PDB file of C-alpha atoms in Angstrom:
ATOM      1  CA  UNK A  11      88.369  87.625 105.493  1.00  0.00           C
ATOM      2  CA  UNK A  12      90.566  89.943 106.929  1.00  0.00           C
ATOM      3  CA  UNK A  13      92.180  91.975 103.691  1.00  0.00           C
ATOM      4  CA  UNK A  14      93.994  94.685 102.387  1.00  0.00           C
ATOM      5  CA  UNK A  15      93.186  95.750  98.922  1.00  0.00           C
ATOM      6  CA  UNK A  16      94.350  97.580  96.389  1.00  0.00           C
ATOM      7  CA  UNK A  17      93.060  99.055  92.947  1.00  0.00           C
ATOM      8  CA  UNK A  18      93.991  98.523  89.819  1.00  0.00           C
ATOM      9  CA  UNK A  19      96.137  95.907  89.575  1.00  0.00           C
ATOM     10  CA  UNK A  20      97.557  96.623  86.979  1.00  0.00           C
ATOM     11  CA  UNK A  21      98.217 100.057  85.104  1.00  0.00           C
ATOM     12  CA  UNK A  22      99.737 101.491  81.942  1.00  0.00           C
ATOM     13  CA  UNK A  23      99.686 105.105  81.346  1.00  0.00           C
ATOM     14  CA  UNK A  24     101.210 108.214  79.457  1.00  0.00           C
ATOM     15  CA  UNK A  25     103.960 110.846  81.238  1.00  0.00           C
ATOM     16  CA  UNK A  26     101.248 113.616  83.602  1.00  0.00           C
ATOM     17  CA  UNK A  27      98.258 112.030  83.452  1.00  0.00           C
ATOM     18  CA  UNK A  28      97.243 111.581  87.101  1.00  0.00           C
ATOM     19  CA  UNK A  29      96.261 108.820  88.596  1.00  0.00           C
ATOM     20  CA  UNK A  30      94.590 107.633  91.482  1.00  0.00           C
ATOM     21  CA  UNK A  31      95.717 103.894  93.356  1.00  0.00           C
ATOM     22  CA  UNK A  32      93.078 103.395  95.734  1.00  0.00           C
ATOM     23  CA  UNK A  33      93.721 101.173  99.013  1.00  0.00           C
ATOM     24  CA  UNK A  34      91.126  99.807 101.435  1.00  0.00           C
ATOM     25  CA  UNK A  35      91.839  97.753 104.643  1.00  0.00           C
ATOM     26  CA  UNK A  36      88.600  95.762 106.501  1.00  0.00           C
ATOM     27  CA  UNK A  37      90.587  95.355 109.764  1.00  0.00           C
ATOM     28  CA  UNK A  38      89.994  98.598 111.945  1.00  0.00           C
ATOM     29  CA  UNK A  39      93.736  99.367 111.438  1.00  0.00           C
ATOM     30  CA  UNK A  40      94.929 103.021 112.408  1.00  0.00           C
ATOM     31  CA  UNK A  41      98.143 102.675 110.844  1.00  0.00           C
ATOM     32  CA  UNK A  42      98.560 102.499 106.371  1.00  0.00           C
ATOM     33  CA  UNK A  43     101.406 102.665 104.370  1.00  0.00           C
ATOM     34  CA  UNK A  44     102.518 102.746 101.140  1.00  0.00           C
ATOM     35  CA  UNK A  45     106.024 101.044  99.894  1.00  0.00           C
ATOM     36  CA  UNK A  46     107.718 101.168  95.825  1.00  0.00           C
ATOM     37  CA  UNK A  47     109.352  97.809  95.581  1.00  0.00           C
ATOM     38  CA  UNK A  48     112.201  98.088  92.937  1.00  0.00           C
ATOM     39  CA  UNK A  49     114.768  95.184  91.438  1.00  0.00           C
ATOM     40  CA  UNK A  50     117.782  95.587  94.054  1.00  0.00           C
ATOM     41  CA  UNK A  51     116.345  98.482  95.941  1.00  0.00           C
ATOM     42  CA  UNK A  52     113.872  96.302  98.130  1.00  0.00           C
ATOM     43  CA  UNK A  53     110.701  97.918  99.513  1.00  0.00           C
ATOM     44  CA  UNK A  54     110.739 102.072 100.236  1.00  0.00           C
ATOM     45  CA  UNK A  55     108.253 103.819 102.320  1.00  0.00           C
ATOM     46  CA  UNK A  56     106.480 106.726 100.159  1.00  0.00           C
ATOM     47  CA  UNK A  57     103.948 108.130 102.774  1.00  0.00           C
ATOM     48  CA  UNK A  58     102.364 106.815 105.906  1.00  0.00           C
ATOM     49  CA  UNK A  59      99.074 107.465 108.164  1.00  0.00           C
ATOM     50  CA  UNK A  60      98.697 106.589 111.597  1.00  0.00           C
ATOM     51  CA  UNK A  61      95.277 107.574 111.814  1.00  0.00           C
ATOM     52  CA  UNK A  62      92.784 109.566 109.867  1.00  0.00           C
ATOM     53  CA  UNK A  63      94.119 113.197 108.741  1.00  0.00           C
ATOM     54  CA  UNK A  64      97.108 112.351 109.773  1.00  0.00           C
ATOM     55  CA  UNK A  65      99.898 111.492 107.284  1.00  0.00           C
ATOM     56  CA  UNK A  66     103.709 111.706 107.028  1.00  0.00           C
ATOM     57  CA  UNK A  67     106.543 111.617 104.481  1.00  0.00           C
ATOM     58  CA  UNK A  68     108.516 108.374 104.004  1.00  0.00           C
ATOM     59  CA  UNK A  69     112.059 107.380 102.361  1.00  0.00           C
ATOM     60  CA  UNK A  70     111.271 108.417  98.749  1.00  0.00           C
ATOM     61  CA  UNK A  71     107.530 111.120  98.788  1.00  0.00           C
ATOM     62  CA  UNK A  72     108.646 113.407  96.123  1.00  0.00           C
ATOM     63  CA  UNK A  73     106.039 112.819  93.403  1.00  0.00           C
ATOM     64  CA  UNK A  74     103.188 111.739  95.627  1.00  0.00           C
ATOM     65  CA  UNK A  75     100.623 112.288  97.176  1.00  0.00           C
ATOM     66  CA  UNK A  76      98.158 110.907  99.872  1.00  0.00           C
ATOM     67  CA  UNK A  77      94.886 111.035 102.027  1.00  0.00           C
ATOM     68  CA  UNK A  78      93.403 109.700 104.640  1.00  0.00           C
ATOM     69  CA  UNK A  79      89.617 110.382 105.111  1.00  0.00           C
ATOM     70  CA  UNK A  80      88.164 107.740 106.299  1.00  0.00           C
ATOM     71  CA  UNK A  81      90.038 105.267 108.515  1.00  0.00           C
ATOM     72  CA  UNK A  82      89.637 102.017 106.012  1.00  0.00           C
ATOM     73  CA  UNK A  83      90.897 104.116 102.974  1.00  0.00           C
ATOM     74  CA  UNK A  84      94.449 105.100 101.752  1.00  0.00           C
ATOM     75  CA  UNK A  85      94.777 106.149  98.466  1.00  0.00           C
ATOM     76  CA  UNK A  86      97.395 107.259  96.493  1.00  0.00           C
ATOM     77  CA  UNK A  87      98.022 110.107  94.048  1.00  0.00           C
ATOM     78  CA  UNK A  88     100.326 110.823  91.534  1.00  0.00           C
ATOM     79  CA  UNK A  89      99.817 113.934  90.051  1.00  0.00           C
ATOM     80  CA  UNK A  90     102.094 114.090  87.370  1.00  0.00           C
ATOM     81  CA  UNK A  91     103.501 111.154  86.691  1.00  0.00           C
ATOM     82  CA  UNK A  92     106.698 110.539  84.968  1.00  0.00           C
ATOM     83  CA  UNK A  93     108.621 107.421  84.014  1.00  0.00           C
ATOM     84  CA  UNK A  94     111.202 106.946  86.698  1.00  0.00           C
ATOM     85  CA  UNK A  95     107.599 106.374  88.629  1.00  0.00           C
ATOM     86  CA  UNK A  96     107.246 103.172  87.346  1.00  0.00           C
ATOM     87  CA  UNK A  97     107.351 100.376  90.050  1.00  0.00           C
ATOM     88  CA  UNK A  98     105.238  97.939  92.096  1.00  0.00           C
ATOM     89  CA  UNK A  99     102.970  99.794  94.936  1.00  0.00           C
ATOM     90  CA  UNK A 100     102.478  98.281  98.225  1.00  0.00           C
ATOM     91  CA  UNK A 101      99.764  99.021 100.352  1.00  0.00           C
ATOM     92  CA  UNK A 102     100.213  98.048 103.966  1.00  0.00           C
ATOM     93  CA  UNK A 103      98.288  98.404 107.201  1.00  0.00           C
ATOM     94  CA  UNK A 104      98.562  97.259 111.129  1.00  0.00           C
ATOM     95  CA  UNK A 105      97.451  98.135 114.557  1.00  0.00           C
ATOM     96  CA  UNK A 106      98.767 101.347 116.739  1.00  0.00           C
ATOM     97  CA  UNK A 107     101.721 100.257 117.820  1.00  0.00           C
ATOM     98  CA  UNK A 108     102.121  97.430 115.790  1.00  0.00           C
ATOM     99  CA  UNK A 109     104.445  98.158 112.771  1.00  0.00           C
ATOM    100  CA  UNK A 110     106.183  94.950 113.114  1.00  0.00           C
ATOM    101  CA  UNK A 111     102.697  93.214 112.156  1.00  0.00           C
ATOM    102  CA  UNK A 112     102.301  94.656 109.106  1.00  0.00           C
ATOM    103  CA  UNK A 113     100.028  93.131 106.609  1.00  0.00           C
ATOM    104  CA  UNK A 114     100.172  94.156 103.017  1.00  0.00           C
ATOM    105  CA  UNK A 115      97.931  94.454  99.494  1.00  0.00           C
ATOM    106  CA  UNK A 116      98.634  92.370  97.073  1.00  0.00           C
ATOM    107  CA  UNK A 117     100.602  95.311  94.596  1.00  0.00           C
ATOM    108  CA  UNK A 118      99.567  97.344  92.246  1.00  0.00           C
ATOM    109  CA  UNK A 119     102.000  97.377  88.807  1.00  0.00           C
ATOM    110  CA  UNK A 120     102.598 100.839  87.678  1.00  0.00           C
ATOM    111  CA  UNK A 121     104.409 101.484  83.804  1.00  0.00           C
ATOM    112  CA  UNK A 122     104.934 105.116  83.202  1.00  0.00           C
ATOM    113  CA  UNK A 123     105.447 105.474  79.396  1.00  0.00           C
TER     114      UNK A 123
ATOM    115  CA  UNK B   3     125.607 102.555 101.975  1.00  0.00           C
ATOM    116  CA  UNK B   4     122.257 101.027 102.555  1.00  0.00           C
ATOM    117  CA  UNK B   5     120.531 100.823 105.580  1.00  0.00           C
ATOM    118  CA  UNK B   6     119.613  97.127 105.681  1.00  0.00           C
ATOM    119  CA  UNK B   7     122.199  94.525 103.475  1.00  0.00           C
ATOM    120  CA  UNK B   8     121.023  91.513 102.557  1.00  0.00           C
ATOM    121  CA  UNK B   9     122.559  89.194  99.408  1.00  0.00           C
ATOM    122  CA  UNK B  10     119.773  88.808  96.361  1.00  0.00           C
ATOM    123  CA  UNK B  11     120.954  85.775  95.221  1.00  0.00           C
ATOM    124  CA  UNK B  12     119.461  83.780  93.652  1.00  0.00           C
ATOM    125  CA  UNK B  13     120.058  80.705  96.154  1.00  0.00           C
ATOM    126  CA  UNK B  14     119.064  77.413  94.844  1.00  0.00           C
ATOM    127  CA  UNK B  15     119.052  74.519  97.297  1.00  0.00           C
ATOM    128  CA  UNK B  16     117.607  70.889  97.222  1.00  0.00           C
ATOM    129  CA  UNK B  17     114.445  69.689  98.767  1.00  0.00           C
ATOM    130  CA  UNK B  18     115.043  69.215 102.100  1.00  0.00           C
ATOM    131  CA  UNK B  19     117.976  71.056 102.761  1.00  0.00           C
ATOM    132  CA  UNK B  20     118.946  73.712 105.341  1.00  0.00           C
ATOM    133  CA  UNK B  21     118.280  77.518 103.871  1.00  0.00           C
ATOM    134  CA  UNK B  22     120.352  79.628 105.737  1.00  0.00           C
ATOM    135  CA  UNK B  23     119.686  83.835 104.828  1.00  0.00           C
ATOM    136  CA  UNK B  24     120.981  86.888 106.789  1.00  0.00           C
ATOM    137  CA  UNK B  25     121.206  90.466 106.732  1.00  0.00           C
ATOM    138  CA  UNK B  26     123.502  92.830 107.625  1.00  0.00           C
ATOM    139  CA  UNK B  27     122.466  96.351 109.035  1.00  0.00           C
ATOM    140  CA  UNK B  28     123.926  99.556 110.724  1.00  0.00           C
ATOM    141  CA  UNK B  29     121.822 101.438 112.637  1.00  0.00           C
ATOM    142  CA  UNK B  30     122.145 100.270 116.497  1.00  0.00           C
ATOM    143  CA  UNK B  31     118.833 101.899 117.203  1.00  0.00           C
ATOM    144  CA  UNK B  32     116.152  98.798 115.166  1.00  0.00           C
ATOM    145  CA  UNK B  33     115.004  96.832 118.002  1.00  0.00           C
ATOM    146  CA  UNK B  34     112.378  95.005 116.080  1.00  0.00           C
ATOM    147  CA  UNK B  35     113.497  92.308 113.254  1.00  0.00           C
ATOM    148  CA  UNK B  36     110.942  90.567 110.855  1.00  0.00           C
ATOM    149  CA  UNK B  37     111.419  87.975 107.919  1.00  0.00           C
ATOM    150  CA  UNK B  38     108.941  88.330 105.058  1.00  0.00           C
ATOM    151  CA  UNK B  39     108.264  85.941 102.172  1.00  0.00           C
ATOM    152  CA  UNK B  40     107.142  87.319  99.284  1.00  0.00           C
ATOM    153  CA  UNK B  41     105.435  84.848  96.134  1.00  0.00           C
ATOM    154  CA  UNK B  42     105.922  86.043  92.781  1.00  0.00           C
ATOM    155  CA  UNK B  43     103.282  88.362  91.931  1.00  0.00           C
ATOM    156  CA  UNK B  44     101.706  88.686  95.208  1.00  0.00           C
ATOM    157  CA  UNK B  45     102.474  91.072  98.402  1.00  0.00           C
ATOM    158  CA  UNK B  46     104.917  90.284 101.217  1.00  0.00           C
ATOM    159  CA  UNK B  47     103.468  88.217 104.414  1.00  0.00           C
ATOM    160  CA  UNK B  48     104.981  88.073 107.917  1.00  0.00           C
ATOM    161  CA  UNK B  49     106.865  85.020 108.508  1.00  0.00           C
ATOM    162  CA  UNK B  50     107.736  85.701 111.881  1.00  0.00           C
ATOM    163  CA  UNK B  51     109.466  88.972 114.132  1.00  0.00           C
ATOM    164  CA  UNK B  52     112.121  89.165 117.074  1.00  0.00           C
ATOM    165  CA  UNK B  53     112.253  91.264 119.617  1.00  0.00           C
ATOM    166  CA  UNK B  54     115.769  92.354 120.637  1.00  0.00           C
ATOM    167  CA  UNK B  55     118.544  89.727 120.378  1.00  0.00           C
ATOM    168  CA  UNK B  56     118.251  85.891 120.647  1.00  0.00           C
ATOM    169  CA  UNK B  57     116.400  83.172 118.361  1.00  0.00           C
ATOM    170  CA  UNK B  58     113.019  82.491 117.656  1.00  0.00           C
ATOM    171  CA  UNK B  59     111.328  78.877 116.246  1.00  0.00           C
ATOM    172  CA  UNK B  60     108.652  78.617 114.623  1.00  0.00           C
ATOM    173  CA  UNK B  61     107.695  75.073 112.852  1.00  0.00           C
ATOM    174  CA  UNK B  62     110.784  74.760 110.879  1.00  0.00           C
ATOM    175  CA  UNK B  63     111.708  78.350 110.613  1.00  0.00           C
ATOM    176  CA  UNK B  64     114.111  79.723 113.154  1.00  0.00           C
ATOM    177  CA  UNK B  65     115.028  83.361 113.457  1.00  0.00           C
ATOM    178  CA  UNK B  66     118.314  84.387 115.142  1.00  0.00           C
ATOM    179  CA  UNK B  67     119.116  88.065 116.072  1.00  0.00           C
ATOM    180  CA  UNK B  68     122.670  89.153 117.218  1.00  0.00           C
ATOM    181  CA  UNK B  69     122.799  93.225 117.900  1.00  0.00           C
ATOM    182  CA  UNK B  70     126.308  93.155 118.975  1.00  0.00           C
ATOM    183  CA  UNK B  71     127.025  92.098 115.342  1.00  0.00           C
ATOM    184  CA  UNK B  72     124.174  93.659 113.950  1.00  0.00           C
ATOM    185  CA  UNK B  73     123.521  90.381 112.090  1.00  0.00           C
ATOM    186  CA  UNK B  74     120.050  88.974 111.736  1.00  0.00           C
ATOM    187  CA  UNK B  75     119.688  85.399 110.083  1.00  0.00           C
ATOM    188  CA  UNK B  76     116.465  82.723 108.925  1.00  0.00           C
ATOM    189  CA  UNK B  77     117.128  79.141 109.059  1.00  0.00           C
ATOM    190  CA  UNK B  78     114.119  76.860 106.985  1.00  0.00           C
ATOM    191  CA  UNK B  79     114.736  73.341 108.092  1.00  0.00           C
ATOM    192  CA  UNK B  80     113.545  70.583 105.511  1.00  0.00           C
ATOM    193  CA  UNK B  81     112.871  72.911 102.842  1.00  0.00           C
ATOM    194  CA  UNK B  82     110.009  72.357 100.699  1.00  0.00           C
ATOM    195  CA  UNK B  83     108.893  73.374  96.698  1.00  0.00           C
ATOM    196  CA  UNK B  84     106.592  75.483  98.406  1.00  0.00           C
ATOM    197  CA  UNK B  85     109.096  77.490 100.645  1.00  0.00           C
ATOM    198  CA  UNK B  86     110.561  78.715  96.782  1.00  0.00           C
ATOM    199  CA  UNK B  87     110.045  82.685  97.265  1.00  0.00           C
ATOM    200  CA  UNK B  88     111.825  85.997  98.015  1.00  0.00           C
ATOM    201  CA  UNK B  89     112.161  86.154 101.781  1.00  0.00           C
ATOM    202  CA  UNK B  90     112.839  90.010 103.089  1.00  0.00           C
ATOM    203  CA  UNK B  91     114.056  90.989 106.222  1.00  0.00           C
ATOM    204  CA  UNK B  92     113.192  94.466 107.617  1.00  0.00           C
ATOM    205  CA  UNK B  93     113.705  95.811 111.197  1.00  0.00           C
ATOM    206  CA  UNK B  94     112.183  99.055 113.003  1.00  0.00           C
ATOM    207  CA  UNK B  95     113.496 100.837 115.883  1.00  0.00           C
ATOM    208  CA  UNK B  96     110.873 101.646 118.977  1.00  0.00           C
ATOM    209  CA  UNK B  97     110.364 105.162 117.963  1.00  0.00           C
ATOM    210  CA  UNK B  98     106.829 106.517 116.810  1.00  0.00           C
ATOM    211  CA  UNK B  99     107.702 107.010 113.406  1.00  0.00           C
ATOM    212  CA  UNK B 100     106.208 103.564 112.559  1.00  0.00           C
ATOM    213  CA  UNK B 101     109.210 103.488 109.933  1.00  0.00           C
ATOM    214  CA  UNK B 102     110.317  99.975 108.129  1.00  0.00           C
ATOM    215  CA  UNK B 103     113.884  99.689 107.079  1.00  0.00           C
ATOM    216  CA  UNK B 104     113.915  96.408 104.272  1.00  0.00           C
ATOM    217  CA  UNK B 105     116.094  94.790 102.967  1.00  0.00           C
ATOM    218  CA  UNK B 106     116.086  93.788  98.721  1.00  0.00           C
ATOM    219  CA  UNK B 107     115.244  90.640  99.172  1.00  0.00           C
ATOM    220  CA  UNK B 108     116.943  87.021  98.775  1.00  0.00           C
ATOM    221  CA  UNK B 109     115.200  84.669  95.979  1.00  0.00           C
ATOM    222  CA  UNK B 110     115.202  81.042  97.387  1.00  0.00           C
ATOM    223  CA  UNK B 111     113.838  77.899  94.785  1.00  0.00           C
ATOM    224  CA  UNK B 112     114.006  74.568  96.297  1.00  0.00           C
ATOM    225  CA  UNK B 113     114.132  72.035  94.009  1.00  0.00           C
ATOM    226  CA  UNK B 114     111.785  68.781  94.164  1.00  0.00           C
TER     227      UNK B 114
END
């Protein structure tokens, strides 16, 4: 089944403990993204990849990081994480060329306490 | 001012009415428009994307774009229980920067 996932689902944790949300696509895609969906503020790009080593700032990157190593894997980093950090993560990924075919993970919940 | 305006809602609406949801946007350059639904707790999926103006039908969803407004809109003919979601539009211009612009999001429940 063609599938983007993402790792944990769910996650609690304390202000600058770093964590890791891991993302993994099985459909050859070049091209992975990762949104912050937030009540009135709809989906924001953080960072995107259209290939491997090569990655880009979004809308909102301050406070993240990313890598792209392998073409099937996208995770992403928060080094320090603080409160206003808390949010759901998308994970999305399509074809060269193809950003209007986006398919995406099915979110990762993130509470910064 | 946002990018990409659409209404949140919530819009409540009968079983087998019309849902009628738009958005609103400002920069001339997206050529690209997509509706998303999005179930609670799960990630958004492509409904359907337009290229340019004009409409789009697919089953009982029909997309319309109008750039000289810059105006997009989703029609759901017969609605069903199962169409109850958030439906999100986003649009991307034909640049390389493989950048989405969405919007927040408009929370339909049909009622049975």
């Amino acid at each position: 089944e063609a599938q983007v996932t993402q790792n944990p689902r769910y996650l609690i944790t304390v202000t600058g403990k770093k964590l890791t949300v891991t993302c993994s696509q099985n459909m050859n895609h070049e091209y992975m993204s990762w949104y912050r969906q937030d009540p009135g503020l709809g989906l924001r790009q953080i960072y995107y990849s259209m290939n491997v080593e090569v990655t880009d700032k979004g809308d909102v990157p301050e406070g993240y990081k990313v890598s792209r190593k392998e073409k099937r894997n996208f995770p992403l980093i928060l080094e320090s994480p603080s409160p206003n950090q808390t949010s759901l993560y998308f994970c999305a990924s399509s074809l060269f060329g193809q950003q209007e075919t986006q398919y995406f993970g099915p979110g990762t919940r993130l509470l910064v306490l | 001012q946002k990018e990409v305006e659409q209404d949140p809602g919530p819009l409540s609406v009968p079983e087998g009415a019309i849902v009628s949801l738009n958005c609103t946007y400002s920069n001339s350059a997206f050529q690209y428009f997509m509706w998303y639904r999005q179930y609670s707790r799960k990630g958004p999926e492509l409904l359907m994307y337009t290229y340019s103006s004009g409409n789009k039908e697919d089953g009982r969803f029909t997309a319309q774009v109008d750039k000289s407004s810059k105006y997009i809109s989703l029609f759901i003919r017969d609605s069903q229980p199962s169409d109850s979601a958030t439906y999100l539009c986003a649009m991307t211009p034909l640049t390389n920067d493989y950048k989405l612009s969405f919007g927040a999001g408009t929370t339909v429940t049909v009622r049975a």
